[in-house]
Short mmCIF file of C-alpha atoms in Angstrom, two decimals:
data_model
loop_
_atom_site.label_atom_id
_atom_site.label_comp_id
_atom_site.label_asym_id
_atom_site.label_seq_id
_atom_site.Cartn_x
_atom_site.Cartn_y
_atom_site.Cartn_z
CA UNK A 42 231.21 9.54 -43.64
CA UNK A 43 229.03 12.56 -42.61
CA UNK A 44 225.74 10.65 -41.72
CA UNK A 45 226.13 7.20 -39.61
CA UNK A 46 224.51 5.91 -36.45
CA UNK A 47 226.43 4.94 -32.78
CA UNK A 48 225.13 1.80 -31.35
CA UNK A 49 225.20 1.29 -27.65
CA UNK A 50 224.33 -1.32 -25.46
CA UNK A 51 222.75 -0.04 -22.35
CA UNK A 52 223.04 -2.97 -19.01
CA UNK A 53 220.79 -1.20 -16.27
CA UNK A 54 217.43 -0.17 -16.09
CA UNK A 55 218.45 3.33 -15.66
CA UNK A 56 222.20 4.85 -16.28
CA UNK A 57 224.44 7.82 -18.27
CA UNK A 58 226.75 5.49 -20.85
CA UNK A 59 229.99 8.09 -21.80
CA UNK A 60 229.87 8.23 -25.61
CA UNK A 61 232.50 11.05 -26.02
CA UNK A 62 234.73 8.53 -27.51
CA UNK A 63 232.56 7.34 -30.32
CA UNK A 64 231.33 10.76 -31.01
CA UNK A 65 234.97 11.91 -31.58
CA UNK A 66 236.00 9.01 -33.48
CA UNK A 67 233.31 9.50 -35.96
CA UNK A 68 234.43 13.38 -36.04
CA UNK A 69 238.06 12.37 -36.67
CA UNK A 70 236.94 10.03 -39.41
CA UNK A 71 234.76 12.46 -41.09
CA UNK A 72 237.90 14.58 -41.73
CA UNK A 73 235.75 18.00 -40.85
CA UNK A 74 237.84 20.49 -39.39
CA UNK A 75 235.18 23.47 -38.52
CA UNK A 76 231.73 22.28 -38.14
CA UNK A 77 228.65 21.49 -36.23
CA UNK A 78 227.82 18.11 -34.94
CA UNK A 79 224.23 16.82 -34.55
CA UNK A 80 223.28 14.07 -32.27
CA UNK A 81 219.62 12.63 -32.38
CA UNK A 82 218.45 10.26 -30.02
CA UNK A 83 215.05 8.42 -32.09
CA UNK A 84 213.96 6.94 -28.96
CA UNK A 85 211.21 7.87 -26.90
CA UNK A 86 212.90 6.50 -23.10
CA UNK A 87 216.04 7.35 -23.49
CA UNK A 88 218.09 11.33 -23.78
CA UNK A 89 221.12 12.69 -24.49
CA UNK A 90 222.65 15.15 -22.14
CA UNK A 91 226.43 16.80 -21.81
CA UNK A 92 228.25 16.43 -18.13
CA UNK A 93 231.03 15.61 -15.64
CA UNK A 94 232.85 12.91 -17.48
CA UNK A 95 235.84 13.11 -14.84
CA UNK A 96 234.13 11.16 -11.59
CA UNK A 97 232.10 8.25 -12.27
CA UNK A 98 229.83 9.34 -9.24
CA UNK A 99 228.37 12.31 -10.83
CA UNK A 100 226.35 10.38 -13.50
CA UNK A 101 225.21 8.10 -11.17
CA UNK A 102 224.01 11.11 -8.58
CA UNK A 103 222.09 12.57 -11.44
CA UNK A 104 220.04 9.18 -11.91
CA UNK A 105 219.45 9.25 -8.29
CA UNK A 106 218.17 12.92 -8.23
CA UNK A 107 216.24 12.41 -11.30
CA UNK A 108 214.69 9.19 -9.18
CA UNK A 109 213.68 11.44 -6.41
CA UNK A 110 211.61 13.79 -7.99
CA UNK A 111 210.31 12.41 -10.88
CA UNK A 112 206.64 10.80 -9.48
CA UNK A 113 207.98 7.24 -10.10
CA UNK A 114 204.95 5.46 -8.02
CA UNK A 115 202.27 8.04 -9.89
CA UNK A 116 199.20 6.41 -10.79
CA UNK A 117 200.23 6.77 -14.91
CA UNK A 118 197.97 5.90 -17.33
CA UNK A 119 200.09 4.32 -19.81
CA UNK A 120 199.64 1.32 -19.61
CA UNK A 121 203.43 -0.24 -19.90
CA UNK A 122 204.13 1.52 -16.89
CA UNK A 123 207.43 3.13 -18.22
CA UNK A 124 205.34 6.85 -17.93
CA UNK A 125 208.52 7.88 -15.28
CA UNK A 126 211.34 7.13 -18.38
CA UNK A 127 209.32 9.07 -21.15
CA UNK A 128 209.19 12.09 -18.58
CA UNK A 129 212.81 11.89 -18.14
CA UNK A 130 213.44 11.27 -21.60
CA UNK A 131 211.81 15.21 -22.36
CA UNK A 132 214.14 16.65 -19.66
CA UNK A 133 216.97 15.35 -21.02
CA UNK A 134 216.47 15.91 -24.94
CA UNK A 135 216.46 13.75 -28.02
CA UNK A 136 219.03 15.89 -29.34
CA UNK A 137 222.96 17.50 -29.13
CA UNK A 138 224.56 20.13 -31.13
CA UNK A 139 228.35 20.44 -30.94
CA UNK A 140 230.79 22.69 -32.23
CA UNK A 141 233.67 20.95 -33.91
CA UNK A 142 237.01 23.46 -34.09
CA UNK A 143 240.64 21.60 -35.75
CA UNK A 144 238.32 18.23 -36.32
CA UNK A 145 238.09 18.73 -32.20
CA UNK A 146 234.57 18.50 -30.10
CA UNK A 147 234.83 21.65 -28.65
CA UNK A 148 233.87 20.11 -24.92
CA UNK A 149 234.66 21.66 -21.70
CA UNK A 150 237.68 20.49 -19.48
CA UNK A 151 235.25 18.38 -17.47
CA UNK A 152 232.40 17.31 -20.15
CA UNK A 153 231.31 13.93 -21.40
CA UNK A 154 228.58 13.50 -23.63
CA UNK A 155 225.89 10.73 -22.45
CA UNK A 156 223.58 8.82 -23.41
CA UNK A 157 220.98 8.64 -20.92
CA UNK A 158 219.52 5.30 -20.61
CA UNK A 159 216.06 5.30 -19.19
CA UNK A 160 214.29 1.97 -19.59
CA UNK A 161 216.93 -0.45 -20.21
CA UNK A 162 219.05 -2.71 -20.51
CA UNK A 163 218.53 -2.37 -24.65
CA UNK A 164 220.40 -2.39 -27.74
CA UNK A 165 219.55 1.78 -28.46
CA UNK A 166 221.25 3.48 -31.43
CA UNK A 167 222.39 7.43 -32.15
CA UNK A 168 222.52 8.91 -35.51
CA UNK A 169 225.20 11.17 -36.12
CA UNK A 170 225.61 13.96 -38.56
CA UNK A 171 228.31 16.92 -39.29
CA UNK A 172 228.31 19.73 -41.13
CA UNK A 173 231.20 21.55 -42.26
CA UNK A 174 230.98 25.28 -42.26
CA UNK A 175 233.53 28.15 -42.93
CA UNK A 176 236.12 29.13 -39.88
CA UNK B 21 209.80 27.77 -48.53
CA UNK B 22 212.72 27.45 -46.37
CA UNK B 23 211.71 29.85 -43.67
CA UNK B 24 207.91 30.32 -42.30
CA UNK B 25 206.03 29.44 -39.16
CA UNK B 26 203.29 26.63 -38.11
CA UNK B 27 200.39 28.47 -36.18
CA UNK B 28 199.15 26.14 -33.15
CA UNK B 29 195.80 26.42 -31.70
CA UNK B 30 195.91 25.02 -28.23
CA UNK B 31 192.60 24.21 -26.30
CA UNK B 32 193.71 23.42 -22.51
CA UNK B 33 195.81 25.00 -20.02
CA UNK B 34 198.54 22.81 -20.17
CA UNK B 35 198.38 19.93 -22.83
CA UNK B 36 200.59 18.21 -25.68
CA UNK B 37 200.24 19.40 -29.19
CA UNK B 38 201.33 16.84 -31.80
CA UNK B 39 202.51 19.19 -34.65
CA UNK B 40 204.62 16.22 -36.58
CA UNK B 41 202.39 16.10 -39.35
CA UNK B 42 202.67 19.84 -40.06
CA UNK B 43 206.57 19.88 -39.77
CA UNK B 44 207.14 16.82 -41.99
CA UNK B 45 204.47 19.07 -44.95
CA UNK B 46 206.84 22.30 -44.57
CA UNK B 47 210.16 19.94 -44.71
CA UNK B 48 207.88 18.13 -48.26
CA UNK B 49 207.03 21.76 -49.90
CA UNK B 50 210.89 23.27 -48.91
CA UNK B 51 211.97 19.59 -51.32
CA UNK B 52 215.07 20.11 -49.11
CA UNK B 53 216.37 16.21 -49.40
CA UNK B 54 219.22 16.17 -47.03
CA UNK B 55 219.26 18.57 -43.92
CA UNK B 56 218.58 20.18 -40.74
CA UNK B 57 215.06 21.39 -39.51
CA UNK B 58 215.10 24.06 -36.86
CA UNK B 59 212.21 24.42 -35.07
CA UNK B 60 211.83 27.63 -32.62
CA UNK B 61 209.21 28.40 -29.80
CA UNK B 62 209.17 31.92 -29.13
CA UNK B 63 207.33 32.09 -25.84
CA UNK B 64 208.43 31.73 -22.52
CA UNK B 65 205.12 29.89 -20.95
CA UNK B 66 205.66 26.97 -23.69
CA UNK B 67 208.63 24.79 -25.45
CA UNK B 68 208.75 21.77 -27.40
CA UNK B 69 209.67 18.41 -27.14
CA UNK B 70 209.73 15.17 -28.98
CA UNK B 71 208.37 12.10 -27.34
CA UNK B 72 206.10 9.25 -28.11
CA UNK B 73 203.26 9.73 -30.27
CA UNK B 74 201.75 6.24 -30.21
CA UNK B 75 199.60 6.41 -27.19
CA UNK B 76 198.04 9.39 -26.20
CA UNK B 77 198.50 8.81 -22.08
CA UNK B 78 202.01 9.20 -22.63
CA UNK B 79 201.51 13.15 -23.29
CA UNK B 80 199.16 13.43 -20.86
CA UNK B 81 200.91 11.28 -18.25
CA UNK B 82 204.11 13.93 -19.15
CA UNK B 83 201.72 17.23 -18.04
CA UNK B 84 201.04 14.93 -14.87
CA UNK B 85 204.05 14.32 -13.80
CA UNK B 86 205.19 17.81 -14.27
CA UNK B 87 202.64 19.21 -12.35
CA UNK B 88 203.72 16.35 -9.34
CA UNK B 89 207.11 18.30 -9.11
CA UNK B 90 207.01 21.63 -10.54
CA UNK B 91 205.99 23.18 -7.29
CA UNK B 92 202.16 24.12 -8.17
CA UNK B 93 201.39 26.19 -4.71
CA UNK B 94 204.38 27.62 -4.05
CA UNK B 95 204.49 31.59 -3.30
CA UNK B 96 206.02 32.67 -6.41
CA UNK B 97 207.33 36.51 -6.48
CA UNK B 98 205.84 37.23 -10.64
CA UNK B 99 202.45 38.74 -10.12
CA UNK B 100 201.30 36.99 -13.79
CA UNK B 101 200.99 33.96 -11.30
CA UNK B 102 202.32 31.62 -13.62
CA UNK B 103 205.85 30.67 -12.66
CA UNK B 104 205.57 27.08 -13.13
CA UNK B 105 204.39 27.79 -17.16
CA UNK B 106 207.98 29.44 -17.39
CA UNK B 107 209.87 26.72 -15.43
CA UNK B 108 208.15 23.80 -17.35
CA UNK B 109 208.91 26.09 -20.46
CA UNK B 110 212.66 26.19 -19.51
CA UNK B 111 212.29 22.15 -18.64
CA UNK B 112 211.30 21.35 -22.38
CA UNK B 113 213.58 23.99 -23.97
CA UNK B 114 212.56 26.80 -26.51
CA UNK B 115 213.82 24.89 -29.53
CA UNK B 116 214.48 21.29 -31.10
CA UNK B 117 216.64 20.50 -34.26
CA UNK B 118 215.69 17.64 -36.49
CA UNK B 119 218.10 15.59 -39.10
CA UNK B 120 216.22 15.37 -42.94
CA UNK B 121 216.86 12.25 -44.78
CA UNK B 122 215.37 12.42 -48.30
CA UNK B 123 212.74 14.67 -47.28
CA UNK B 124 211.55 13.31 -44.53
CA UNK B 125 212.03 13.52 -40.76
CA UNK B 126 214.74 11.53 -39.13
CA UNK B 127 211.88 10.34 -36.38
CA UNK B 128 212.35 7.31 -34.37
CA UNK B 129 209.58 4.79 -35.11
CA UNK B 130 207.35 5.78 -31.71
CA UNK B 131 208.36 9.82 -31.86
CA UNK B 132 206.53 12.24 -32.22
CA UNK B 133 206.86 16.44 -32.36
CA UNK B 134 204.92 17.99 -29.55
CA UNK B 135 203.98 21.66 -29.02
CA UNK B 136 203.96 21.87 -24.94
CA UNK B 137 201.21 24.20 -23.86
CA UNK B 138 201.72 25.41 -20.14
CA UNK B 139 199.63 28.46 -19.84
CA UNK B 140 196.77 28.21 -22.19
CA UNK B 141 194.19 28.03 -23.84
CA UNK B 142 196.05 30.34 -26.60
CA UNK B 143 197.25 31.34 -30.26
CA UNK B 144 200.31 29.83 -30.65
CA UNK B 145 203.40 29.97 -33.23
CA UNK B 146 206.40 27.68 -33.92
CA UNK B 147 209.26 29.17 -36.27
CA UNK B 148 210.21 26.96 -38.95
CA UNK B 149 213.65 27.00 -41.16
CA UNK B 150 215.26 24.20 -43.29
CA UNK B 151 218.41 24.81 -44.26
CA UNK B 152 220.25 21.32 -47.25
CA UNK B 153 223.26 20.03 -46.18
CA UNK B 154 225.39 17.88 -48.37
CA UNK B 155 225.00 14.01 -48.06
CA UNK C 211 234.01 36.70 -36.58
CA UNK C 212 231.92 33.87 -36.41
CA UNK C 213 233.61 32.04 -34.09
CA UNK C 214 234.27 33.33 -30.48
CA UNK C 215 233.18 32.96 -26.85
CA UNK C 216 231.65 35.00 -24.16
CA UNK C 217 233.01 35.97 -20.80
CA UNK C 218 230.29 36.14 -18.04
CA UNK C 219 230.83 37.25 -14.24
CA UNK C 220 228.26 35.40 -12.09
CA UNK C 221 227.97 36.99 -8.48
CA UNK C 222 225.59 34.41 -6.88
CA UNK C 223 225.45 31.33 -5.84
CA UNK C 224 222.59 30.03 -8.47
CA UNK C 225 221.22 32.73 -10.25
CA UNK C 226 219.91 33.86 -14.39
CA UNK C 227 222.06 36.03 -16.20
CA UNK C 228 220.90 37.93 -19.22
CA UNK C 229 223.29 37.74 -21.89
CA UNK C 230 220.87 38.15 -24.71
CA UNK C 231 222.42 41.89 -25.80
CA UNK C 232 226.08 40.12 -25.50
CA UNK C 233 224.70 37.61 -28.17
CA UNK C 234 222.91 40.15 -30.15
CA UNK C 235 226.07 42.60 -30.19
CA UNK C 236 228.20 39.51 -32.00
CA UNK C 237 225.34 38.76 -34.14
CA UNK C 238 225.31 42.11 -35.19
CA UNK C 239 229.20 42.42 -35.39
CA UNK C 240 229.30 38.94 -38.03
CA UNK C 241 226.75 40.71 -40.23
CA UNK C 242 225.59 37.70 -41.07
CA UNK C 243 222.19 38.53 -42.69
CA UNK C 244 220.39 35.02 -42.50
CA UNK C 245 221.89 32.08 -40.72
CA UNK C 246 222.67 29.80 -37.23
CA UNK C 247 223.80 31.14 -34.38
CA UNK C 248 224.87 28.14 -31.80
CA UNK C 249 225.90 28.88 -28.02
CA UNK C 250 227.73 26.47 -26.26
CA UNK C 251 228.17 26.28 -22.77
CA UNK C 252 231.44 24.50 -21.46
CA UNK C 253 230.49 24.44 -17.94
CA UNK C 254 229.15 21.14 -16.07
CA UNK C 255 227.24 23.26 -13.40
CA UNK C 256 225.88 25.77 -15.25
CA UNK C 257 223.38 26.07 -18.40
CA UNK C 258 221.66 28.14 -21.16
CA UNK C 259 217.86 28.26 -21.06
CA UNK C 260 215.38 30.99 -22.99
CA UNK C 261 212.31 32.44 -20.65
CA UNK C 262 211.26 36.14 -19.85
CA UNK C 263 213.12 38.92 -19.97
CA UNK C 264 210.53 41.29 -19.22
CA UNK C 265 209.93 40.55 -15.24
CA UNK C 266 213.02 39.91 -13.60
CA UNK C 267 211.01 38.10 -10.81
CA UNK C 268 210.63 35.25 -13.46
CA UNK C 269 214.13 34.46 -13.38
CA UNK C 270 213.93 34.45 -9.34
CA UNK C 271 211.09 32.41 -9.65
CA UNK C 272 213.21 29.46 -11.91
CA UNK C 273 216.04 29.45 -9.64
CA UNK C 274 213.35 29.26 -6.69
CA UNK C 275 211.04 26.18 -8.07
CA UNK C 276 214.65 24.55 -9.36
CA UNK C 277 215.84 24.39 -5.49
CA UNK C 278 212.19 23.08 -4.22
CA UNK C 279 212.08 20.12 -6.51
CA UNK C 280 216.27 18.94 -7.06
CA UNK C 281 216.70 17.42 -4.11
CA UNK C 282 219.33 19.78 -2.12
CA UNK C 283 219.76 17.65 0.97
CA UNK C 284 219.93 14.17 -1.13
CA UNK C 285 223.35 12.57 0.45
CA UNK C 286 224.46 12.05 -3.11
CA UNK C 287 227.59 10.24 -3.89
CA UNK C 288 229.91 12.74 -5.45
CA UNK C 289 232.40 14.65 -2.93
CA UNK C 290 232.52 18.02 -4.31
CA UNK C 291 228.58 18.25 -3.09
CA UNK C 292 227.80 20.20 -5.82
CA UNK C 293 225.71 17.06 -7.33
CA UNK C 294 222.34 19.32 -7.31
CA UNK C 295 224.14 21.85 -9.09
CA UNK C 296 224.89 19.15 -12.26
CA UNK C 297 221.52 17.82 -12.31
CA UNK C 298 219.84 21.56 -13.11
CA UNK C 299 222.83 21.73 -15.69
CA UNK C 300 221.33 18.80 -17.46
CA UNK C 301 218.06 20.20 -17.15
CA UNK C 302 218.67 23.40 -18.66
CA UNK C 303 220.83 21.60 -21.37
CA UNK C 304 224.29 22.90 -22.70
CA UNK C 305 223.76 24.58 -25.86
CA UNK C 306 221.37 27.22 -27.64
CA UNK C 307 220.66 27.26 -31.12
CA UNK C 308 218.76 30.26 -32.26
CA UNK C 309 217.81 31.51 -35.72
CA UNK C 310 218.89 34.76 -37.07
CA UNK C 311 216.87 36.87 -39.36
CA UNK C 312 217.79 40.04 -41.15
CA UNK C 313 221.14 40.31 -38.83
CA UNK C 314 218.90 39.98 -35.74
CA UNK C 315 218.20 37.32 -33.05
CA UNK C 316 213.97 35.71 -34.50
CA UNK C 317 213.40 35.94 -30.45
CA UNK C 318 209.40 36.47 -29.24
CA UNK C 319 208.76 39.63 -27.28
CA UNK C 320 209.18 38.39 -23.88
CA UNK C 321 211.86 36.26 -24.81
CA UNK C 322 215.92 36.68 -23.17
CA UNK C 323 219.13 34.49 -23.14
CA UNK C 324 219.84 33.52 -20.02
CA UNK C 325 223.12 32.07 -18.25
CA UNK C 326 222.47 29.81 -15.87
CA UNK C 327 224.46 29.50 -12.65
CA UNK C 328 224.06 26.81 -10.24
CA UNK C 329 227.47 26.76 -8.70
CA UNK C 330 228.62 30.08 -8.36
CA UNK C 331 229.73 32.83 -8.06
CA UNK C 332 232.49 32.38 -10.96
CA UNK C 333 234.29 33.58 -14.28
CA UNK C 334 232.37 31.56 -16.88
CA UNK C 335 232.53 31.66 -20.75
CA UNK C 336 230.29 30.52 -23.70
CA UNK C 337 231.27 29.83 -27.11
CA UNK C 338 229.50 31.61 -29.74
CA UNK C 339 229.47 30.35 -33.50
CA UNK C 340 227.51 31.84 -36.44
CA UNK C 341 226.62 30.06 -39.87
CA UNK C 342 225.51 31.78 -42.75
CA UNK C 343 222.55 30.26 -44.87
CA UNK C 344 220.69 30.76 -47.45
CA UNK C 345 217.31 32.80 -47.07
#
């Protein structure tokens, strides 16, 4: 299958899930050996962002800076409040394109690809489509 | 067409532009069913983003709270005087890519395309190219 | 060849390094007329952004307002204490996808690649892949 969604269920108001696994899996199934990989994130408090998969601290650091400089006791006008998680959700990204090399995610040594939970805990899903191109 | 550009008029110095409507009529007259949309800003005092579209105070909550932490009044070395236009510009990102699904934009239900204006009021333009994909 | 990386020497700490005639030269050397080109940056404390070329104050100038807003001092968690360093890697994002037009990068005038260091000085690479498409 070339086109399918992840679904992933987020349990904090504000974390990085690690989705390399499901990501690879659907790779693997897709039997593409050189490609690109497109992930799209179709909501508007949540991102998608590539980093330090190998200690757990570093996703949670990144929440913390994000929390320190993005105005989170602003007077917004949006009125559900949640103004602080749509800003974060633009500096993140709705989107991830990955190069796929022997049916591989062709990630750094260190990288993890996350899903960047904003205004959770939700049920939040990621469509997933690869294209195969010529080596 | 497969390949052409959206002109964008923008009216403020720094603002949201919603240009979905305009993307999804380019991705209707290319008839491209299944694919990938490329969108491309080419200047460096703007960018693009995709966020909601439902209530307007969300976009103009987003050019708030950039302006809370993109330092404003600090004494930045380019003489143009607009260093925070390129940083916000580099915050956004100069380009999105969008998954086609018979036709039409793979948008989440509150999403919406936005043009980010951070040095205007000016002429803008937004490259477009479609390029079909199998299913 | 379509497929193949970059090798970048950064000398500072966090600084912008123009790689946009590096790209252009592989672009050129693919002949690919009309297509995709994709960077991909394997680094978790480093980035690829677009922004002027022109002025090289400008890329001063992102590296400045980056290090006045991250929070430098922040006791973050992670022991390496390079935390602020992965948070501008997420905000510069990890890949590039640029279109390519008549064998040449569709940038705007003003426009450069830039590699972003934010925990330098080190040998860094970046993966370069080119797809063909249709015009």
């Amino acid at each position: 299958m070339q086109k399918t969604s992840i679904t992933i269920q987020t349990n904090q108001h504000m974390h990085l899930v690690d989705i390399t696994s499901k990501v690879q899996n659907l790779v693997t199934q897709a039997g593409i050996s050189e490609g690109i990989c497109y992930l799209f994130n179709p909501h508007t408090t949540a991102g998608l962002t590539i980093n330090e998969g190998a200690d757990p601290d570093v996703r949670t650091d990144i929440i913390k800076g994000f929390k320190e400089f993005v105005p989170i006791d602003y007077p917004f006008k949006h009125m559900e409040g949640n103004s602080p998680s749509h800003i974060m959700a633009s500096l993140m990204g709705a989107s991830l394109t990955l190069l796929i090399t022997e049916t591989k995610l062709q990630l750094g040594t260190w990288q993890a690809i996350y899903f960047c939970e904003f205004d959770g805990p939700r049920t939040r899903s990621v469509q997933f489509r690869i294209v195969a191109s010529q080596n």
